């Protein structure tokens, strides 16, 4: 077993000051979530469709973009560039992703109920269940691996002497899991377009 | 001389938490696929028990870690719990709004409670495992 903390390669790079959770964005998150609750409580068709389409479009777009465009770029960046990018990018993702995921799923479930897609006798019921499975897979990957890695890398970067190996390992996890969720989003696109065709 | 946080060997809390999450997701999907009708509950209850047992195992494994950065763990866990309580609350609201009642609602609520506890533990563990214990 390796011993002694001096074995860890500390990173001597200038890091910008950052908040792990950007407080300025919290009111916006609250507004979005209240909007979703109001749309559900009023059973507003337009409100639900708006929340589902806007949230779903953003979720899919961001996952595809991060998984297939930004992720591979991060993977090839130098450590200082990766650190600078992460300190600006990841705090925003911590607010954006859970908000749009909640918005999309809560509204989508209500739309499925309104359209009777939840009814087991509905011919499109199987597509809805398939979408539940895809969301389940994405939830497990995102909540058990991606988000913890995202938060942990930010905590590491806030340390006086961040451990390069920790950042490397967590960023690798972030890049791989973002790629997997990107693939799952392609499946989501197929399911959703089949559902409304 | 102490071992660097990165070099420590820790129990597979993340993997067990992910397995618990799979059980929860499976249970919620199973119940939600039948709504507003009632699904046979036994499969959901089995998944609920599996998820709860895995989380209990995680709690035991965590409690046995020596020199763990507990202050960081609880600091992150508290905020995570607040965030996921909100999300679980919204999901619960949607199910209640959709007239889910009785044992179905109870099983769903317990699954959401496990989800609400599991995610903050996984986030807090991942952060605290790379933290030197200063307390």
Coordinates of C-alpha atoms in Angstrom, one line a residue:
Chain A
X1 CA 0.0 0.0 0.0
X2 CA 1.4 3.4 -0.9
X3 CA 2.0 5.7 2.0
X4 CA 2.6 9.3 2.8
X5 CA 0.5 12.1 1.4
X6 CA 3.5 13.6 -0.3
X7 CA 3.2 10.9 -2.9
X8 CA 0.2 12.8 -4.3
X9 CA 1.1 15.1 -7.1
X10 CA -0.3 18.4 -6.0
X11 CA -1.4 20.8 -8.7
X12 CA 0.2 24.2 -8.8
X13 CA -2.1 26.0 -11.1
X14 CA -3.9 29.2 -10.6
X15 CA -7.5 28.5 -10.0
X16 CA -10.3 31.0 -10.3
X17 CA -12.5 31.5 -7.2
X18 CA -15.8 29.7 -7.5
X19 CA -18.8 28.6 -5.6
X20 CA -19.6 24.9 -5.7
X21 CA -23.3 25.7 -6.0
X22 CA -23.8 29.1 -7.7
X23 CA -26.2 30.9 -5.3
X24 CA -27.2 33.4 -8.0
X25 CA -28.9 30.6 -9.9
X26 CA -31.0 29.4 -7.0
X27 CA -33.9 31.8 -7.5
X28 CA -34.1 30.7 -11.2
X29 CA -34.2 27.1 -10.1
X30 CA -37.0 27.9 -7.6
X31 CA -39.0 29.7 -10.3
X32 CA -38.7 26.8 -12.7
X33 CA -39.8 24.2 -10.0
X34 CA -42.7 26.4 -8.8
X35 CA -43.7 26.7 -12.5
X36 CA -43.8 22.9 -12.8
X37 CA -45.8 22.4 -9.6
X38 CA -48.3 25.0 -10.8
X39 CA -48.6 23.3 -14.2
X40 CA -49.3 20.0 -12.6
X41 CA -51.7 21.4 -10.0
X42 CA -53.7 23.2 -12.7
X43 CA -53.5 20.3 -15.1
X44 CA -52.5 22.9 -17.6
X45 CA -51.9 21.2 -20.9
X46 CA -49.8 24.0 -22.4
X47 CA -47.8 24.4 -19.1
X48 CA -47.0 20.6 -19.0
X49 CA -46.1 20.4 -22.7
X50 CA -44.0 23.5 -22.3
X51 CA -42.1 22.1 -19.3
X52 CA -41.7 18.7 -21.0
X53 CA -40.6 20.0 -24.4
X54 CA -38.3 22.8 -23.1
X55 CA -36.8 20.6 -20.3
X56 CA -36.5 17.5 -22.5
X57 CA -35.0 19.5 -25.4
X58 CA -32.4 21.0 -23.1
X59 CA -31.7 17.7 -21.2
X60 CA -31.2 15.8 -24.4
X61 CA -29.2 18.5 -26.1
X62 CA -26.9 19.1 -23.2
X63 CA -26.3 15.4 -22.6
X64 CA -25.5 14.8 -26.3
X65 CA -23.3 17.9 -26.5
X66 CA -21.5 17.1 -23.3
X67 CA -21.3 13.4 -23.9
X68 CA -20.0 13.6 -27.5
X69 CA -18.5 17.0 -28.0
X70 CA -17.4 18.6 -24.7
X71 CA -16.5 15.3 -22.9
X72 CA -13.9 14.1 -25.5
X73 CA -12.5 17.7 -25.7
X74 CA -12.1 17.7 -21.9
X75 CA -10.4 14.4 -22.0
X76 CA -7.7 15.8 -24.3
X77 CA -7.2 19.0 -22.5
X78 CA -4.1 19.8 -20.4
X79 CA -4.6 19.6 -16.6
X80 CA -4.5 23.4 -16.1
X81 CA -7.0 23.9 -18.9
X82 CA -9.2 21.1 -17.6
X83 CA -9.2 22.7 -14.1
X84 CA -10.1 26.2 -15.4
X85 CA -12.9 24.7 -17.6
X86 CA -14.2 22.6 -14.7
X87 CA -14.3 25.4 -12.2
X88 CA -16.5 27.4 -14.5
X89 CA -18.6 24.6 -16.1
X90 CA -19.4 22.1 -13.3
X91 CA -21.0 24.4 -10.8
X92 CA -23.5 25.5 -13.5
X93 CA -24.2 21.9 -14.4
X94 CA -24.9 21.2 -10.7
X95 CA -27.9 23.5 -10.9
X96 CA -29.0 23.1 -14.5
X97 CA -29.2 19.3 -14.8
X98 CA -31.2 18.3 -11.7
X99 CA -33.6 21.2 -12.5
X100 CA -34.3 20.3 -16.1
X101 CA -34.4 16.6 -15.4
X102 CA -37.1 17.1 -12.6
X103 CA -39.0 19.5 -14.9
X104 CA -39.0 17.1 -17.8
X105 CA -39.9 14.0 -15.9
X106 CA -42.6 15.5 -13.7
X107 CA -44.3 17.2 -16.7
X108 CA -43.8 14.2 -18.9
X109 CA -45.4 11.8 -16.5
X110 CA -48.5 14.0 -16.3
X111 CA -48.8 14.3 -20.1
X112 CA -48.5 10.5 -20.3
X113 CA -51.4 10.2 -17.8
X114 CA -53.5 12.8 -19.6
X115 CA -53.0 11.0 -23.0
X116 CA -53.8 7.6 -21.3
X117 CA -50.3 6.3 -22.3
X118 CA -50.1 4.9 -18.8
X119 CA -53.0 2.7 -19.4
X120 CA -51.7 -0.9 -19.9
X121 CA -54.2 -1.4 -22.7
X122 CA -53.0 1.6 -24.7
X123 CA -51.0 0.4 -27.8
X124 CA -48.3 2.9 -27.0
X125 CA -48.0 1.9 -23.3
X126 CA -44.9 -0.2 -24.1
X127 CA -43.0 2.9 -25.5
X128 CA -43.7 4.8 -22.2
X129 CA -42.5 1.9 -20.2
X130 CA -39.4 1.8 -22.4
X131 CA -38.8 5.5 -21.7
X132 CA -39.1 4.8 -18.0
X133 CA -36.4 2.2 -18.3
X134 CA -34.1 4.5 -20.2
X135 CA -34.7 7.2 -17.6
X136 CA -34.0 4.6 -14.9
X137 CA -30.6 3.7 -16.4
X138 CA -29.7 7.4 -16.8
X139 CA -30.8 8.1 -13.2
X140 CA -28.6 5.4 -11.8
X141 CA -25.6 6.5 -13.9
X142 CA -26.1 10.2 -13.2
X143 CA -27.0 10.0 -9.5
X144 CA -24.6 7.3 -8.4
X145 CA -21.5 8.2 -10.5
X146 CA -21.7 11.4 -12.6
X147 CA -23.1 13.8 -10.0
X148 CA -21.0 12.6 -7.1
X149 CA -17.9 12.9 -9.3
X150 CA -18.9 16.4 -10.4
X151 CA -19.3 17.5 -6.8
X152 CA -16.1 15.8 -5.6
X153 CA -14.0 17.3 -8.3
X154 CA -15.2 20.8 -7.3
X155 CA -14.3 20.1 -3.6
X156 CA -10.9 18.8 -4.7
X157 CA -10.3 22.0 -6.8
X158 CA -11.1 24.2 -3.8
X159 CA -8.3 22.6 -1.8
X160 CA -5.0 24.5 -1.3
X161 CA -3.2 21.6 -2.9
X162 CA -5.5 19.6 -5.1
X163 CA -4.4 16.0 -5.8
X164 CA -4.0 15.6 -9.6
X165 CA -4.8 11.9 -9.4
X166 CA -8.2 12.6 -7.8
X167 CA -9.1 15.1 -10.5
X168 CA -7.9 12.8 -13.2
X169 CA -9.9 9.9 -11.9
X170 CA -13.1 11.9 -11.3
X171 CA -12.9 13.7 -14.6
X172 CA -12.4 10.4 -16.4
X173 CA -15.6 9.1 -14.6
X174 CA -17.4 12.3 -15.7
X175 CA -16.4 11.9 -19.3
X176 CA -17.3 8.2 -19.5
X177 CA -20.7 8.6 -17.8
X178 CA -21.5 11.6 -19.9
X179 CA -20.8 9.5 -22.9
X180 CA -23.2 6.7 -21.7
X181 CA -26.0 9.2 -20.9
X182 CA -25.4 10.7 -24.4
X183 CA -26.0 7.2 -25.9
X184 CA -29.1 6.8 -23.7
X185 CA -30.4 10.2 -25.0
X186 CA -30.2 8.8 -28.6
X187 CA -32.5 6.0 -27.4
X188 CA -34.8 8.5 -25.7
X189 CA -35.1 10.5 -29.0
X190 CA -36.1 7.2 -30.8
X191 CA -38.7 6.4 -28.2
X192 CA -40.2 9.9 -27.9
X193 CA -40.5 10.3 -31.7
X194 CA -42.1 6.8 -32.0
X195 CA -44.5 7.7 -29.1
X196 CA -45.9 10.8 -30.9
X197 CA -45.8 9.4 -34.5
Chain B
X1 CA 2.8 8.4 8.5
X2 CA -0.7 8.5 7.2
X3 CA -2.1 7.1 3.9
X4 CA -3.1 9.7 1.3
X5 CA -6.9 9.8 0.8
X6 CA -6.5 8.7 -2.8
X7 CA -4.5 5.6 -1.8
X8 CA -7.0 4.4 0.9
X9 CA -8.9 1.2 0.3
X10 CA -12.6 1.8 1.1
X11 CA -15.6 -0.4 1.0
X12 CA -17.7 -0.4 -2.2
X13 CA -20.2 2.1 -1.0
X14 CA -20.8 3.6 -4.4
X15 CA -21.4 0.2 -6.1
X16 CA -23.8 -0.9 -3.3
X17 CA -25.6 2.5 -3.5
X18 CA -25.9 2.1 -7.3
X19 CA -27.3 -1.4 -6.8
X20 CA -29.8 0.1 -4.3
X21 CA -30.7 2.7 -6.9
X22 CA -31.3 0.1 -9.5
X23 CA -33.8 -1.7 -7.1
X24 CA -35.5 1.7 -6.4
X25 CA -35.7 2.6 -10.1
X26 CA -37.0 -0.9 -10.9
X27 CA -39.7 -0.6 -8.2
X28 CA -40.8 2.9 -9.2
X29 CA -40.9 2.0 -12.9
X30 CA -42.9 -1.2 -12.1
X31 CA -45.5 0.8 -10.1
X32 CA -45.6 3.8 -12.4
X33 CA -46.1 1.5 -15.4
X34 CA -49.4 0.5 -14.0
X35 CA -50.7 3.9 -12.8
X36 CA -53.5 4.8 -12.3
X37 CA -54.4 1.2 -12.0
X38 CA -53.0 -0.9 -9.1
X39 CA -50.0 -3.1 -9.8
X40 CA -49.6 -6.4 -7.9
X41 CA -47.5 -5.1 -5.0
X42 CA -45.3 -8.1 -4.1
X43 CA -42.6 -7.4 -6.7
X44 CA -42.4 -3.7 -5.7
X45 CA -42.2 -4.7 -2.0
X46 CA -39.3 -7.2 -2.8
X47 CA -37.4 -4.5 -4.6
X48 CA -38.1 -2.0 -1.8
X49 CA -36.7 -4.5 0.8
X50 CA -33.6 -5.2 -1.4
X51 CA -33.0 -1.4 -1.7
X52 CA -33.4 -0.9 2.0
X53 CA -31.1 -3.9 2.8
X54 CA -28.4 -2.5 0.5
X55 CA -28.6 0.9 2.1
X56 CA -28.4 -0.6 5.6
X57 CA -25.3 -2.5 4.5
X58 CA -23.9 0.7 3.2
X59 CA -24.6 2.4 6.6
X60 CA -22.8 -0.4 8.4
X61 CA -19.8 -0.3 6.0
X62 CA -19.5 3.4 6.3
X63 CA -19.7 3.3 10.1
X64 CA -16.7 1.0 10.2
X65 CA -14.4 3.2 8.2
X66 CA -11.6 4.5 10.4
X67 CA -10.4 8.0 10.1
X68 CA -13.1 9.0 7.6
X69 CA -13.7 12.8 7.0
X70 CA -17.1 12.7 8.7
X71 CA -17.4 16.5 9.0
X72 CA -17.1 16.8 5.3
X73 CA -19.4 13.8 4.8
X74 CA -22.2 15.4 6.9
X75 CA -21.7 18.8 5.5
X76 CA -22.2 17.6 1.9
X77 CA -24.8 15.1 2.9
X78 CA -27.0 17.7 4.6
X79 CA -27.2 19.9 1.5
X80 CA -27.7 16.9 -0.7
X81 CA -30.5 15.7 1.5
X82 CA -32.2 19.1 1.3
X83 CA -32.0 19.1 -2.6
X84 CA -33.2 15.5 -3.0
X85 CA -35.9 16.0 -0.4
X86 CA -37.3 18.7 -2.7
X87 CA -37.1 16.5 -5.7
X88 CA -38.6 13.5 -3.9
X89 CA -41.3 15.9 -2.6
X90 CA -42.2 17.0 -6.1
X91 CA -42.4 13.4 -7.3
X92 CA -44.6 12.5 -4.3
X93 CA -46.8 15.5 -5.0
X94 CA -47.3 14.3 -8.6
X95 CA -48.3 10.8 -7.5
X96 CA -50.7 12.1 -4.8
X97 CA -52.2 14.5 -7.4
X98 CA -52.7 11.5 -9.7
X99 CA -54.9 9.9 -6.9
X100 CA -52.4 7.2 -6.0
X101 CA -53.6 6.0 -2.6
X102 CA -53.3 3.2 0.0
X103 CA -50.6 0.6 -0.1
X104 CA -49.4 1.7 -3.5
X105 CA -48.7 5.2 -2.2
X106 CA -47.0 3.8 0.9
X107 CA -44.6 1.6 -1.1
X108 CA -44.0 4.5 -3.5
X109 CA -43.3 6.9 -0.6
X110 CA -40.9 4.5 1.0
X111 CA -39.0 4.1 -2.3
X112 CA -38.8 7.8 -2.6
X113 CA -37.5 8.1 0.9
X114 CA -34.8 5.6 0.1
X115 CA -33.9 7.5 -3.1
X116 CA -33.8 10.7 -1.0
X117 CA -31.4 9.2 1.4
X118 CA -29.3 7.2 -1.1
X119 CA -28.2 10.0 -3.4
X120 CA -26.8 12.4 -0.7
X121 CA -24.9 9.4 0.8
X122 CA -23.3 8.7 -2.5
X123 CA -22.4 12.3 -3.2
X124 CA -21.1 12.8 0.4
X125 CA -19.1 9.6 0.3
X126 CA -17.4 10.4 -3.0
X127 CA -16.4 13.9 -1.7
X128 CA -15.3 12.7 1.8
X129 CA -13.3 9.7 0.6
X130 CA -10.7 12.1 -1.0
X131 CA -10.7 14.4 2.1
X132 CA -8.0 14.1 4.7
X133 CA -9.5 13.7 8.1
X134 CA -8.8 16.8 10.1
X135 CA -11.3 16.2 12.8

